[in-house]
Short mmCIF file of C-alpha atoms and ligand atoms in Angstrom, two decimals:
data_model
loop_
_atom_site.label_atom_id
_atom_site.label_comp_id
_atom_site.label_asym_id
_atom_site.label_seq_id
_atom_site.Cartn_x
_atom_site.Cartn_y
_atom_site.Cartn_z
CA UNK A 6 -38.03 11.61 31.88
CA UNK A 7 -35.46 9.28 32.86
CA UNK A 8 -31.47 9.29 33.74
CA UNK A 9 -29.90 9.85 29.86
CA UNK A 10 -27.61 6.37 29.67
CA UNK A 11 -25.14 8.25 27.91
CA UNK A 12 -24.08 10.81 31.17
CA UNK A 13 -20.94 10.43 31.73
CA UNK A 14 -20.97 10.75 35.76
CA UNK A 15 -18.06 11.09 38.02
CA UNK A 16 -16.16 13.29 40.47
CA UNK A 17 -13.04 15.56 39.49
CA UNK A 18 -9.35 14.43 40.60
CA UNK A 19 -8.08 15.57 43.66
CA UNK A 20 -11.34 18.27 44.09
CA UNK A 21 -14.91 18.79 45.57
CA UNK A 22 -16.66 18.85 42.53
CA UNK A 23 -18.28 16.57 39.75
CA UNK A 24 -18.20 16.69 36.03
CA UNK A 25 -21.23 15.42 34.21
CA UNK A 26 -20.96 15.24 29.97
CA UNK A 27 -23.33 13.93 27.50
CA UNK A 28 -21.98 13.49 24.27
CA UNK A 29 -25.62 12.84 22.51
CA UNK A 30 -26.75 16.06 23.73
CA UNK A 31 -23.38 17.85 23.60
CA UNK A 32 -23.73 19.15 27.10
CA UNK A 33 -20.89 19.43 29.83
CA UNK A 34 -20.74 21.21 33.45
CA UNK A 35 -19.18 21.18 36.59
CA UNK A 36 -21.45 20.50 39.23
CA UNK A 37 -20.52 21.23 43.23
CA UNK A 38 -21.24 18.87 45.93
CA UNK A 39 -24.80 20.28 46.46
CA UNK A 40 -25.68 20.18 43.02
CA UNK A 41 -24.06 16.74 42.41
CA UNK A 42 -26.10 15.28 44.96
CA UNK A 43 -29.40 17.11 43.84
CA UNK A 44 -28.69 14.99 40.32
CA UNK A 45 -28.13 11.84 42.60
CA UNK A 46 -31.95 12.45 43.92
CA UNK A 47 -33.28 12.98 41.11
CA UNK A 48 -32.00 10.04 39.18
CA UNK A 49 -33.14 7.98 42.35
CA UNK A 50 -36.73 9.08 41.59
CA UNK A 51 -37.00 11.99 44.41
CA UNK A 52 -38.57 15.20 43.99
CA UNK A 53 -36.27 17.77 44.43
CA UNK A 54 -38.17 21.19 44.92
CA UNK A 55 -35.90 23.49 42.82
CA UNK A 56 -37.20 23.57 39.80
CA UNK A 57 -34.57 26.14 37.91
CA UNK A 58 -32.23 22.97 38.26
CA UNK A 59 -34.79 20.42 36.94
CA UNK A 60 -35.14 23.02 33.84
CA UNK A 61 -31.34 23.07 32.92
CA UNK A 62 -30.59 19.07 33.86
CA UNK A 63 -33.40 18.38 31.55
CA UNK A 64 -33.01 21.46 28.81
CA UNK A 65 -29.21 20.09 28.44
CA UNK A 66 -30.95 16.38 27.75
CA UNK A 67 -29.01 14.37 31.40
CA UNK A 68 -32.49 13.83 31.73
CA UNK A 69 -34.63 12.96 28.94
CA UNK A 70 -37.77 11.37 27.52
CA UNK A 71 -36.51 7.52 26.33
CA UNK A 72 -37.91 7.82 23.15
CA UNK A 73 -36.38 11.00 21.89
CA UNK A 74 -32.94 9.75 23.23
CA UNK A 75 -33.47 6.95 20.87
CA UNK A 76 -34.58 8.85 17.94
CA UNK A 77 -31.75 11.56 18.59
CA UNK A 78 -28.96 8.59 18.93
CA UNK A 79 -30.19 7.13 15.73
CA UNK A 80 -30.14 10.84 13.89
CA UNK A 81 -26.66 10.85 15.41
CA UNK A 82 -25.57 7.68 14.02
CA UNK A 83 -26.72 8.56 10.49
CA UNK A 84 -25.06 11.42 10.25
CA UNK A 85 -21.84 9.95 11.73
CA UNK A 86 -21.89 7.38 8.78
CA UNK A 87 -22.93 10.01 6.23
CA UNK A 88 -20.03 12.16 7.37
CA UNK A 89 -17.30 9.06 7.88
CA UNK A 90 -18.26 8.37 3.71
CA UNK A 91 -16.85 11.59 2.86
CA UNK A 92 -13.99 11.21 5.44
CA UNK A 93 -10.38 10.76 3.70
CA UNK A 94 -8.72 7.46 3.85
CA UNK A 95 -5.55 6.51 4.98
CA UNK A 96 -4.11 3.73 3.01
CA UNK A 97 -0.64 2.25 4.07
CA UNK A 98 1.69 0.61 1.85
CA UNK A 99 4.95 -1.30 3.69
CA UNK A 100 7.61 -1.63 1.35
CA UNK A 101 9.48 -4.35 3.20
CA UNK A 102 9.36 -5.67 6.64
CA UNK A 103 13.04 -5.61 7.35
CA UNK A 104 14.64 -3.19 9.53
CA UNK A 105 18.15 -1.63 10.51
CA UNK A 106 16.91 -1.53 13.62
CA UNK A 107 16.51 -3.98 16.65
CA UNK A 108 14.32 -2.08 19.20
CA UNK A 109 13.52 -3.89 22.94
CA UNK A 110 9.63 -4.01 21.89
CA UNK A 111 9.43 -4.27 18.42
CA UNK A 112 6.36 -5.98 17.86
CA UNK A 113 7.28 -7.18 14.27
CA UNK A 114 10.54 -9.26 15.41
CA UNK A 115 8.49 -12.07 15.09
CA UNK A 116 7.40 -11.80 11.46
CA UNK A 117 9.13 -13.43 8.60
CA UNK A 118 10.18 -11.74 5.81
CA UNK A 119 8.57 -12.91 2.47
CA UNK A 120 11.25 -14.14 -0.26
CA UNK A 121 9.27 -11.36 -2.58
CA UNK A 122 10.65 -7.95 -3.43
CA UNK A 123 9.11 -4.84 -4.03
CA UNK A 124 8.79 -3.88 -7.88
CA UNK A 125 7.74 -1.38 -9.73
CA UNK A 126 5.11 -4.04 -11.21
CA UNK A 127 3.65 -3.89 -7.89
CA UNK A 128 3.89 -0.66 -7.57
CA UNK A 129 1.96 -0.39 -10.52
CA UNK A 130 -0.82 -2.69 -9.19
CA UNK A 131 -0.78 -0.65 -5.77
CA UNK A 132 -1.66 2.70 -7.83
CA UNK A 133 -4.22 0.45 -10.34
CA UNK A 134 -6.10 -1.08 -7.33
CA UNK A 135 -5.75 2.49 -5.15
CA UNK A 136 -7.10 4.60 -8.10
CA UNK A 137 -9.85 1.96 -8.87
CA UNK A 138 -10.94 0.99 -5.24
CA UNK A 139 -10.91 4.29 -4.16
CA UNK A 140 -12.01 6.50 -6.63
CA UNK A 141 -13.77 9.54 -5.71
CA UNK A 142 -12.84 9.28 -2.19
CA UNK A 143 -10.66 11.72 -0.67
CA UNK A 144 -7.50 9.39 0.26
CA UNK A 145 -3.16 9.61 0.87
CA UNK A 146 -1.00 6.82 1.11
CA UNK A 147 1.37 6.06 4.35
CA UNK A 148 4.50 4.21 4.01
CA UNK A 149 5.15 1.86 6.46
CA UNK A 150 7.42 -1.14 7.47
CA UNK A 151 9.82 -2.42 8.89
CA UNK A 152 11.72 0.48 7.69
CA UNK A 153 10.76 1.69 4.69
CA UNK A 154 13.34 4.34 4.30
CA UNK A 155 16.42 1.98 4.16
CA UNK A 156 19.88 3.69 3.03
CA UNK A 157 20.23 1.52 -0.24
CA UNK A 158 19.91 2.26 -4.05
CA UNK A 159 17.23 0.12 -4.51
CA UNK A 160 15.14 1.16 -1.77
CA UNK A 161 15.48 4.72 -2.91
CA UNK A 162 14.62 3.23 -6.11
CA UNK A 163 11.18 2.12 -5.04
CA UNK A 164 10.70 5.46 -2.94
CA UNK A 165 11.56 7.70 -5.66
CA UNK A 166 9.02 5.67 -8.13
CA UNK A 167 6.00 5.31 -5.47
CA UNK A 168 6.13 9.31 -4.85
CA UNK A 169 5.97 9.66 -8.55
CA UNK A 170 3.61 7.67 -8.95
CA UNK A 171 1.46 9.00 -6.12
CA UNK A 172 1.97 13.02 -7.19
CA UNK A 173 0.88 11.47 -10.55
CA UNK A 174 -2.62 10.38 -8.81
CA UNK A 175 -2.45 14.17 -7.01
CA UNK A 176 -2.20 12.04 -3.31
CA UNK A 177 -0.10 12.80 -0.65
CA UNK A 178 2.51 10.70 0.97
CA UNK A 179 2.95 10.28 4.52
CA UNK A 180 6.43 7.92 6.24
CA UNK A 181 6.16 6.27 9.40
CA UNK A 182 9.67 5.57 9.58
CA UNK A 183 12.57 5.33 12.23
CA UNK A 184 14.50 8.33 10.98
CA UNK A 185 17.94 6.94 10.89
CA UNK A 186 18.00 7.96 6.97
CA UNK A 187 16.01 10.79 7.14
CA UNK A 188 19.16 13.17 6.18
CA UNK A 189 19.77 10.47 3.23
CA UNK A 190 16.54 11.19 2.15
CA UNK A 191 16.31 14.72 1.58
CA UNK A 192 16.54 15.34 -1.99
CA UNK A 193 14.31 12.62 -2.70
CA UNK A 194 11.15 13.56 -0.42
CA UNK A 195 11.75 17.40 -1.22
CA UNK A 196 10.50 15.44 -4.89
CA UNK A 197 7.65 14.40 -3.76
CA UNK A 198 4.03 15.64 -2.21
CA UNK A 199 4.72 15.18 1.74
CA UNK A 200 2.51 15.68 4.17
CA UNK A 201 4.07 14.18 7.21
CA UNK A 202 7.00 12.04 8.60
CA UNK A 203 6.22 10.25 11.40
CA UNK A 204 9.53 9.80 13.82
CA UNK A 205 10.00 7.80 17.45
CA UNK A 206 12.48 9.44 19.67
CA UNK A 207 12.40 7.27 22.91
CA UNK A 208 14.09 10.11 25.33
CA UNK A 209 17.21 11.89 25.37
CA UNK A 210 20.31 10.55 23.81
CA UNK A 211 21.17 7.30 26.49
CA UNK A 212 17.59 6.83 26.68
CA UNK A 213 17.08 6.83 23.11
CA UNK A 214 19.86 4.64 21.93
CA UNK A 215 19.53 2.02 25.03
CA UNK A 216 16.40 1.11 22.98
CA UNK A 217 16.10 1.66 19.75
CA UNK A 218 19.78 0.70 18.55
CA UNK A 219 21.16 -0.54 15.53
CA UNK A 220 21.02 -4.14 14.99
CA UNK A 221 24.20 -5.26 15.50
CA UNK A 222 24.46 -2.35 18.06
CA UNK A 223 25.10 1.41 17.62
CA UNK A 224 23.21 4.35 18.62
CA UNK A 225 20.65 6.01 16.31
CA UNK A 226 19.81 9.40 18.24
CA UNK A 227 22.31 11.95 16.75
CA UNK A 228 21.31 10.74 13.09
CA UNK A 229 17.39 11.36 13.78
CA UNK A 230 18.02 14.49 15.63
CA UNK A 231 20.13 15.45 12.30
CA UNK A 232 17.00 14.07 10.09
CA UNK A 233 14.24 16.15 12.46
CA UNK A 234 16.22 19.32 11.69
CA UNK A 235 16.75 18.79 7.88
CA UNK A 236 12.83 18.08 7.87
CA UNK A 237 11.73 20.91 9.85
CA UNK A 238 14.24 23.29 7.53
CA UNK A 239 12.98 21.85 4.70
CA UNK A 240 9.16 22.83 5.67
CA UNK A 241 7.88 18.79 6.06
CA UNK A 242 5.52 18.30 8.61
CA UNK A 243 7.27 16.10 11.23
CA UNK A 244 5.41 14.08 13.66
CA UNK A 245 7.52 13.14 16.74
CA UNK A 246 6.50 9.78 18.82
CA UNK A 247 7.86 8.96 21.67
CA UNK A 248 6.97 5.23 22.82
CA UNK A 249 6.66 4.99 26.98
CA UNK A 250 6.73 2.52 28.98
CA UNK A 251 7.90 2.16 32.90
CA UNK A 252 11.59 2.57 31.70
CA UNK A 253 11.59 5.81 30.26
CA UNK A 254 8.64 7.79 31.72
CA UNK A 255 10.88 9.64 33.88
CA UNK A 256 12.95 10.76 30.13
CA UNK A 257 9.82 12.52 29.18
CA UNK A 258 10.73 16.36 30.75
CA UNK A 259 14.45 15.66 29.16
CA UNK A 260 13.12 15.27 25.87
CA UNK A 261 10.30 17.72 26.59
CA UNK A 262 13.38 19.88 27.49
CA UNK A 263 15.55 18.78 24.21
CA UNK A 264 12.73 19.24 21.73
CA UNK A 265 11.91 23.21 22.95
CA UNK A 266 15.77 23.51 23.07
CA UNK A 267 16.18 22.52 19.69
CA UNK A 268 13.27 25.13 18.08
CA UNK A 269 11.05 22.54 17.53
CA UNK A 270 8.11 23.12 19.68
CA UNK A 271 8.24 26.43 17.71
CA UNK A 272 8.17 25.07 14.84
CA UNK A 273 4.55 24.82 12.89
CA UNK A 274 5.67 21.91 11.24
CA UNK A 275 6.02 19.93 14.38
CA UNK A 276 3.97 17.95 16.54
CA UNK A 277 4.14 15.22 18.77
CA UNK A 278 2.41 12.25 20.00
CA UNK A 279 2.77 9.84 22.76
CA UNK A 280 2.47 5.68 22.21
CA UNK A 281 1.99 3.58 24.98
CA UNK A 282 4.14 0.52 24.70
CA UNK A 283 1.96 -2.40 24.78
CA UNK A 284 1.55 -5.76 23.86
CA UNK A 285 -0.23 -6.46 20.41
CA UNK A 286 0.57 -9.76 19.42
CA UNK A 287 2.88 -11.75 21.54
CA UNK A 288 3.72 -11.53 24.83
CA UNK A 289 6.75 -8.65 25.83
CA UNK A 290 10.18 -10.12 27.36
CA UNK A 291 8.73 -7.90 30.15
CA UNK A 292 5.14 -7.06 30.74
CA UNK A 293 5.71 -5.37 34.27
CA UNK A 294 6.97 -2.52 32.59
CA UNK A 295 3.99 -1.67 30.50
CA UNK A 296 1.32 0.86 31.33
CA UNK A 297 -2.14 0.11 31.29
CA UNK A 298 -4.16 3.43 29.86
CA UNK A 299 -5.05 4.42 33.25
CA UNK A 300 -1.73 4.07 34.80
CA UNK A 301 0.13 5.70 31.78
CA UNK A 302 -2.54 8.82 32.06
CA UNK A 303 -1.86 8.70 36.15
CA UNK A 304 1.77 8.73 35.63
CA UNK A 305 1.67 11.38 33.09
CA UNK A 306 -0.45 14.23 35.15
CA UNK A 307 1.70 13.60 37.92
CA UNK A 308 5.13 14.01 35.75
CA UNK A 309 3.36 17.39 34.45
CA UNK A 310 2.45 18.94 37.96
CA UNK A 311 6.50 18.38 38.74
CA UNK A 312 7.60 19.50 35.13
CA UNK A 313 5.19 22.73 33.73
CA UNK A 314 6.99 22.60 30.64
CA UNK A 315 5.83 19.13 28.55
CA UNK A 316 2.47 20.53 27.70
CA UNK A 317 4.57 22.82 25.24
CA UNK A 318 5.96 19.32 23.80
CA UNK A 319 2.90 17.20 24.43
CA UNK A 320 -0.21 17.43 25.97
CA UNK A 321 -2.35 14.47 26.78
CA UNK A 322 -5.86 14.09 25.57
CA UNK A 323 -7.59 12.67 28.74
CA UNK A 324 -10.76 11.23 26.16
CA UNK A 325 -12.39 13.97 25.37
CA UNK A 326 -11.30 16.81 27.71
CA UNK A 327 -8.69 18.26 26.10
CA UNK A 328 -10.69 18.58 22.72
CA UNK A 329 -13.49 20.23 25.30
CA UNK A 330 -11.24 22.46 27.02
CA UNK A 331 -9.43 23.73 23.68
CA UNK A 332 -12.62 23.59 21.44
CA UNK A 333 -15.20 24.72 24.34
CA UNK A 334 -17.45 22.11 23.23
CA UNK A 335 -17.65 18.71 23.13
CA UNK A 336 -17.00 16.33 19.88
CA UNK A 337 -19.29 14.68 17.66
CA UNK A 338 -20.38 11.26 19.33
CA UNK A 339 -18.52 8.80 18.27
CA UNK A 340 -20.14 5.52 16.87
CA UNK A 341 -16.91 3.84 16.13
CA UNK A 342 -13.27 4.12 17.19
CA UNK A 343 -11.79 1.43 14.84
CA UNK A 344 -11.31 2.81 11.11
CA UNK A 345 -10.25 -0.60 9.88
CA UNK A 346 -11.83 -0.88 6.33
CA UNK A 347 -13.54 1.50 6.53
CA UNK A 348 -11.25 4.74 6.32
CA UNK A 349 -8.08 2.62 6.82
CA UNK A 350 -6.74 0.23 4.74
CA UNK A 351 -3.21 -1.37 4.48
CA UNK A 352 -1.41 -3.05 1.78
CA UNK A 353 1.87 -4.99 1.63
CA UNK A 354 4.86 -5.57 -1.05
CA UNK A 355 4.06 -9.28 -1.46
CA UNK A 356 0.74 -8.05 -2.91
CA UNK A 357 -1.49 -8.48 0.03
CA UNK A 358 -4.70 -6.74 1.65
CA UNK A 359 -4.86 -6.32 5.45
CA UNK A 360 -7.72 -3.87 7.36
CA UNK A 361 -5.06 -2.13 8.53
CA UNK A 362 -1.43 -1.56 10.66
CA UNK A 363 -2.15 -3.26 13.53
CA UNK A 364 -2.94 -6.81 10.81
CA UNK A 365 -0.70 -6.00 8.08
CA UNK A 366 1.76 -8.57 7.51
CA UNK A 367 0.02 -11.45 9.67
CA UNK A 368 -0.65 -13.80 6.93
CA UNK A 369 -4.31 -15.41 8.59
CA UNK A 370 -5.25 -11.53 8.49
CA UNK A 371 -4.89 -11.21 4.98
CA UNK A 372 -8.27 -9.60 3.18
CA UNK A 373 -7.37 -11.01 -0.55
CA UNK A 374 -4.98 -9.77 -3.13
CA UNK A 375 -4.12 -6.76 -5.55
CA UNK A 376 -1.48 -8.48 -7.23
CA UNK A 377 -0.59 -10.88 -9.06
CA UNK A 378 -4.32 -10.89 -8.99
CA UNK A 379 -7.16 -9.00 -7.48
CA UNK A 380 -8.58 -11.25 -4.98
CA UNK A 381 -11.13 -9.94 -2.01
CA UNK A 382 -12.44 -12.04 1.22
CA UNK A 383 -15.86 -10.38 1.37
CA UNK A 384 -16.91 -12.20 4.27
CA UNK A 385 -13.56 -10.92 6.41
CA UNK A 386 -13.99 -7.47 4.97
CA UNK A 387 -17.69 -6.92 6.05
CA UNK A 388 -17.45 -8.17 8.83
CA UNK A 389 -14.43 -5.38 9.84
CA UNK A 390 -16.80 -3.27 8.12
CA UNK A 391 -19.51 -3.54 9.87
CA UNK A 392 -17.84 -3.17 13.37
CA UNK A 393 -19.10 -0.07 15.39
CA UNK A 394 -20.99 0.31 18.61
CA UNK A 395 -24.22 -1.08 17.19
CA UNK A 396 -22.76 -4.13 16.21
CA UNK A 397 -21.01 -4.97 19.64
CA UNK A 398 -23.71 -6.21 21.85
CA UNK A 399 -21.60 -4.91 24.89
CA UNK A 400 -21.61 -1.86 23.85
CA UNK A 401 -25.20 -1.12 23.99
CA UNK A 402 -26.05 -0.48 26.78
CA UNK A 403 -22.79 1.62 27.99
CA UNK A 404 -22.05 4.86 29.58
CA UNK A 405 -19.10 6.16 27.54
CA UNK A 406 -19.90 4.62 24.56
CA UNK A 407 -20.02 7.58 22.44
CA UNK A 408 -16.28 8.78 24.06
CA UNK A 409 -15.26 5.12 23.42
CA UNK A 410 -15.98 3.99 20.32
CA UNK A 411 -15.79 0.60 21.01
CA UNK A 412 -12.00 0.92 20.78
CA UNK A 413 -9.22 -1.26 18.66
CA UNK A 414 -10.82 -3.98 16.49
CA UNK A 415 -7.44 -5.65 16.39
CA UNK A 416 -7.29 -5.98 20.21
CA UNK A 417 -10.43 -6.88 20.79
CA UNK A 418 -9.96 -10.01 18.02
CA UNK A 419 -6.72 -10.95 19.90
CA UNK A 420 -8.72 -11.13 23.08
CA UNK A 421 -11.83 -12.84 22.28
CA UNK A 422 -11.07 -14.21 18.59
CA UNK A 423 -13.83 -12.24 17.28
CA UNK A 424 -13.72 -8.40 15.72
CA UNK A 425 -17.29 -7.31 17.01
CA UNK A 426 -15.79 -7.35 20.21
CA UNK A 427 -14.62 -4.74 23.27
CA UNK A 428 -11.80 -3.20 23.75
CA UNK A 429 -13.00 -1.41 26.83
CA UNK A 430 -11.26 2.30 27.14
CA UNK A 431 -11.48 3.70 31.33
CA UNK A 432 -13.51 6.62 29.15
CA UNK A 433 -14.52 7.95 32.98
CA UNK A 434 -11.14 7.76 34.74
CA UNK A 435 -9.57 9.69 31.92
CA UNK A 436 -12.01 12.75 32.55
CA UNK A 437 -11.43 12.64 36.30
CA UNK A 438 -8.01 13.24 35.34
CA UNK A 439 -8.87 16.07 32.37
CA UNK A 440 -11.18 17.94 34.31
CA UNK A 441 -8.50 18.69 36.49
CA UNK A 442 -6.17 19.26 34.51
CA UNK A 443 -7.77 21.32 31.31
CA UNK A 444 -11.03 22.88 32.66
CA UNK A 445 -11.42 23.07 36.36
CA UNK A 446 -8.64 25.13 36.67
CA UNK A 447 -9.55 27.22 33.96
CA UNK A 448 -12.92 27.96 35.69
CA UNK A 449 -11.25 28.53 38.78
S1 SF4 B 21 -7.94 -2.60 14.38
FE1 SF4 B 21 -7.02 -1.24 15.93
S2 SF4 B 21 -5.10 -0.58 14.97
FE2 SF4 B 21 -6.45 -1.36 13.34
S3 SF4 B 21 -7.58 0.43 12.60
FE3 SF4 B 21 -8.83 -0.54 14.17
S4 SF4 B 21 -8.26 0.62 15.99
FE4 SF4 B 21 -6.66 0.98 14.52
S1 SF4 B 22 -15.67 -1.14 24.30
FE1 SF4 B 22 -16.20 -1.24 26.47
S2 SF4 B 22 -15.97 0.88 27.25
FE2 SF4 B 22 -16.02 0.96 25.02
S3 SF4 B 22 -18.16 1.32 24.49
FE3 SF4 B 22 -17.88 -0.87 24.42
S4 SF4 B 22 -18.41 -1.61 26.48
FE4 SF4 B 22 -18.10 0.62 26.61
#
């Protein structure tokens, strides 16, 4: 019996006790100090003469015969990509790259729009290559930009035909779009098969519109307010994101405050999600105001303690331990963290193929073509394809693997020019934190 690499070891924030977890086995506890430093003897080879606790750290697999941890993390891994082939996919489609907006981060002000247009000829070659590609999988389309849901004829044009077009193939449309036109919109997504709008809201109203303004100036926040409510009447799923950074951490109980003011929290249709501003492809104007993960998740626990209210607008995952504490068990292990080609896919307007958001649009990313003709880099695509934790030597031979997943493919090519690379997630400094947040004081 040895020391199961996949424990995840460490002591609970600001408390006495430990937390072990093993995702292979499924097992969690809290351990005191006495029991927490039995588990320390044992893994240094001592005999500990208590045997009840031998029985349960080895019945609950923290300790555990090498060769059935490999055959039960290779069971695991089968059935992980069994289960991922059946998994839906998310395909994107950006309509344009242009925006009405000029936000302090954007990440795409760099990009140049393509002298193509969208058409309904490519529209048409979207659906062919989507129903063809993908058929028999469960799938729904995303539409991203830019903006996608600009306030011009044409653009509600191309809107109007891709959700026909989509409720044609019985799929399900998703926006990821800045909401400005969201009230503009109404008629023409009450059309169509929904299933969510994805919105940013940045903080309260001088929050808000100090960063995500008009270009040419002009604040945005009263018009997406107006849009959130028209959605939420209109039963469509809205999906509120609120992008932090150093700047406007400190806005998070106001719009915590605004949101449950408004009805929203109430609201079944809402939900909300937190994005940490950071830098994907070119440098920031100012990187000293971005988080890292750990210092966005240390930032955020402390903002909670003072304000009792946000977990009613958002509650942070901390890895796993808020699926633990709501679910009482832990998740599935999980092989692979990056969905890019394999349930993720995006697609652009000038009839390009990309792995997915985070790629779309960068022309040396491009995966082939669906239009004019059908064109597919094989090599590029299995090699995204065959990115999980098996296929990053790093990876092998870590702790929190199975919380990690190996993390963002896109990242981890930026960093070291290659996909089967890490993107390391603090997996262990996030529990410290959601132990004491979600479960220890639960127990207590
Ligand atoms: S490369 Fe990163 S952004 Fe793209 S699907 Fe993978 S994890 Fe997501
Ligand atoms: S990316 Fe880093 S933290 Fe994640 S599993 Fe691989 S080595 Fe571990």
């Amino acid at each position: 019996m040895k020391y199961s690499k996949y424990n995840i070891f460490s002591n609970i924030r600001d408390s006495e006790n430990f937390f072990i977890i093993n995702l292979l086995t499924g097992n969690a506890d809290i351990l005191n100090k006495a029991e927490a430093e039995k588990l320390q003897l044992i893994r240094s080879g001592a005999i500990v003469p208590d045997s009840d606790f031998m029985a349960e750290v080895t019945e609950k697999g923290y300790f555990i015969d090498e060769n059935e941890e490999t055959s039960l993390y290779r069971k695991k891994y089968l059935d992980f990509i069994d289960s991922r082939e059946k998994d839906e996919i998310q395909i994107f489609f950006v309509t344009n790259y242009s925006c009405n907006f000029a936000c302090t981060y954007c990440y795409q002000d760099q990009y140049t729009n393509s002298p193509h247009e969208l058409s309904d000829e490519i529209i048409d070659a979207f659906f062919s290559y989507v129903g063809k590609e993908f058929s028999g999988r469960k799938k729904y389309i995303t539409i991203f930009g830019g903006e996608p849901l600009l306030n011009s004829p044409k653009q509600k044009e191309h809107i109007k035909q891709i959700l026909k077009r989509a409720k044609e193939s019985n799929l399900e449309v998703s926006f990821v779009t800045n909401g400005y036109s969201l009230e503009d919109y109404s008629e023409i997504l009450a059309a169509g098969k929904i299933r969510e709008i994805q919105v940013t809201l940045d903080g309260t109203e001088d929050m808000h519109n100090s960063r995500r303004f008009l270009k040419g100036g002009g604040g945005t926040f009263d018009r997406i307010v107006r849009g959130v409510d028209a959605c939420l009447k209109n039963q469509i799923d809205i999906n509120l994101r609120m992008v932090i950074d150093k700047d406007n951490i400190d806005n998070l109980p106001g719009l915590a405050r605004f949101a449950i003011e408004k009805g929203w929290t109430k609201s079944r249709f809402f939900k909300t999600q937190i994005g940490r501003n950071y830098e994907l492809h070119h440098c920031q104007s100012s990187p000293d105001k971005l988080f890292d993960r750990v210092s966005l998740y240390e930032s955020l626990a402390e903002i909670i303690k003072l304000h009792p209210h946000i977990p009613e607008f958002y509650k942070p995952a901390y890895s796993v331990a808020k699926f633990l504490s709501e679910n009482g068990e832990l998740p599935d292990p999980l092989f692979d963290s990056c969905p890019a080609c394999k349930t993720e896919w995006a697609f652009d307007y000038t009839g390009q193929i990309y792995s997915c958001t985070a790629t779309v649009g960068k022309s040396d990313e491009s995966l082939g073509s669906f239009y004019p003709t059908v064109t597919r880099n094989t090599t590029a695509i299995e090699n995204w394809e065959s990115r999980d934790l098996t296929s990053i030597p790093e990876c092998r031979d870590c702790s929190v693997q199975l919380a990690c997943g190996g993390g963002c493919g896109s990242v981890a090519k930026n960093r070291t020019g290659n996909i089967c690379s890490t993107d390391c997630r603090p997996v262990k400094e996030l529990l410290e934190m959601g132990f004491s947040a979600y479960i220890e004081i639960n127990k207590a």
